[in-house]
Amino acid sequence: MPTINIQLFEGRTVEQKREYAKALTEATVKVLGCSPSAVDIIFQDVKKSDWASGGELWSDKS
């Protein structure tokens, strides 16, 4: 069973996550040939202060 972990900055709506989960599931079924019920998607909301790129916190970027 494919398990897809998605990390996003917090603030996405439930509807956005629902639509994204549907699209990811459809793509996974098409490419891997598995059943939709076999696809697990885990969303992790991350605060910008808990994510850094290039040594800089996203919360510090303007």
PDB file of C-alpha atoms in Angstrom:
ATOM      1  CA  MET A   1       0.000   0.000   0.000  1.00  0.00           C
ATOM      2  CA  PRO A   2       1.451   3.384  -0.912  1.00  0.00           C
ATOM      3  CA  THR A   3       1.598   5.891   1.923  1.00  0.00           C
ATOM      4  CA  ILE A   4       2.163   9.493   0.892  1.00  0.00           C
ATOM      5  CA  ASN A   5       3.320  12.015   3.504  1.00  0.00           C
ATOM      6  CA  ILE A   6       2.616  15.645   2.657  1.00  0.00           C
ATOM      7  CA  GLN A   7       4.087  18.495   4.682  1.00  0.00           C
ATOM      8  CA  LEU A   8       2.532  21.902   4.084  1.00  0.00           C
ATOM      9  CA  PHE A   9       2.600  25.263   5.754  1.00  0.00           C
ATOM     10  CA  GLU A  10      -0.470  25.465   7.943  1.00  0.00           C
ATOM     11  CA  GLY A  11      -3.468  27.367   6.647  1.00  0.00           C
ATOM     12  CA  ARG A  12      -4.851  25.124   3.899  1.00  0.00           C
ATOM     13  CA  THR A  13      -8.564  24.482   4.144  1.00  0.00           C
ATOM     14  CA  VAL A  14     -10.140  21.072   4.584  1.00  0.00           C
ATOM     15  CA  GLU A  15     -11.593  21.440   1.080  1.00  0.00           C
ATOM     16  CA  GLN A  16      -8.117  22.065  -0.397  1.00  0.00           C
ATOM     17  CA  LYS A  17      -6.763  18.987   1.365  1.00  0.00           C
ATOM     18  CA  ARG A  18      -9.763  16.939   0.239  1.00  0.00           C
ATOM     19  CA  GLU A  19      -9.219  17.965  -3.396  1.00  0.00           C
ATOM     20  CA  TYR A  20      -5.463  17.360  -3.165  1.00  0.00           C
ATOM     21  CA  ALA A  21      -6.001  13.915  -1.611  1.00  0.00           C
ATOM     22  CA  LYS A  22      -8.379  12.984  -4.422  1.00  0.00           C
ATOM     23  CA  ALA A  23      -5.917  14.133  -7.119  1.00  0.00           C
ATOM     24  CA  LEU A  24      -2.971  12.340  -5.486  1.00  0.00           C
ATOM     25  CA  THR A  25      -4.986   9.152  -5.097  1.00  0.00           C
ATOM     26  CA  GLU A  26      -6.093   9.223  -8.739  1.00  0.00           C
ATOM     27  CA  ALA A  27      -2.503   9.774  -9.929  1.00  0.00           C
ATOM     28  CA  THR A  28      -1.181   7.000  -7.691  1.00  0.00           C
ATOM     29  CA  VAL A  29      -3.798   4.529  -8.927  1.00  0.00           C
ATOM     30  CA  LYS A  30      -3.007   5.422 -12.543  1.00  0.00           C
ATOM     31  CA  VAL A  31       0.769   5.152 -12.207  1.00  0.00           C
ATOM     32  CA  LEU A  32       1.103   2.268  -9.729  1.00  0.00           C
ATOM     33  CA  GLY A  33      -1.976   0.279 -10.697  1.00  0.00           C
ATOM     34  CA  CYS A  34      -3.243  -0.122  -7.149  1.00  0.00           C
ATOM     35  CA  SER A  35      -6.753   0.322  -5.842  1.00  0.00           C
ATOM     36  CA  PRO A  36      -7.802   3.694  -4.379  1.00  0.00           C
ATOM     37  CA  SER A  37      -8.465   2.063  -1.005  1.00  0.00           C
ATOM     38  CA  ALA A  38      -4.794   1.067  -0.823  1.00  0.00           C
ATOM     39  CA  VAL A  39      -3.578   4.681  -0.971  1.00  0.00           C
ATOM     40  CA  ASP A  40      -2.978   6.435   2.357  1.00  0.00           C
ATOM     41  CA  ILE A  41      -2.224  10.158   2.498  1.00  0.00           C
ATOM     42  CA  ILE A  42      -1.022  11.884   5.648  1.00  0.00           C
ATOM     43  CA  PHE A  43      -1.117  15.678   5.852  1.00  0.00           C
ATOM     44  CA  GLN A  44       1.180  17.409   8.310  1.00  0.00           C
ATOM     45  CA  ASP A  45       0.601  21.105   8.890  1.00  0.00           C
ATOM     46  CA  VAL A  46       3.823  22.912   9.755  1.00  0.00           C
ATOM     47  CA  LYS A  47       4.197  26.404  11.177  1.00  0.00           C
ATOM     48  CA  LYS A  48       6.491  28.680   9.191  1.00  0.00           C
ATOM     49  CA  SER A  49       8.583  29.090  12.347  1.00  0.00           C
ATOM     50  CA  ASP A  50       9.227  25.321  12.299  1.00  0.00           C
ATOM     51  CA  TRP A  51      10.535  25.210   8.707  1.00  0.00           C
ATOM     52  CA  ALA A  52      13.819  26.588   7.395  1.00  0.00           C
ATOM     53  CA  SER A  53      15.379  26.723   3.941  1.00  0.00           C
ATOM     54  CA  GLY A  54      18.907  27.878   3.303  1.00  0.00           C
ATOM     55  CA  GLY A  55      19.441  28.446   7.022  1.00  0.00           C
ATOM     56  CA  GLU A  56      16.549  30.891   7.296  1.00  0.00           C
ATOM     57  CA  LEU A  57      13.201  30.307   8.954  1.00  0.00           C
ATOM     58  CA  TRP A  58      10.264  30.856   6.657  1.00  0.00           C
ATOM     59  CA  SER A  59       8.686  33.000   9.365  1.00  0.00           C
ATOM     60  CA  ASP A  60      11.631  35.416   9.005  1.00  0.00           C
ATOM     61  CA  LYS A  61      11.232  35.801   5.238  1.00  0.00           C
ATOM     62  CA  SER A  62       9.416  38.859   3.985  1.00  0.00           C
TER      63      SER A  62
END
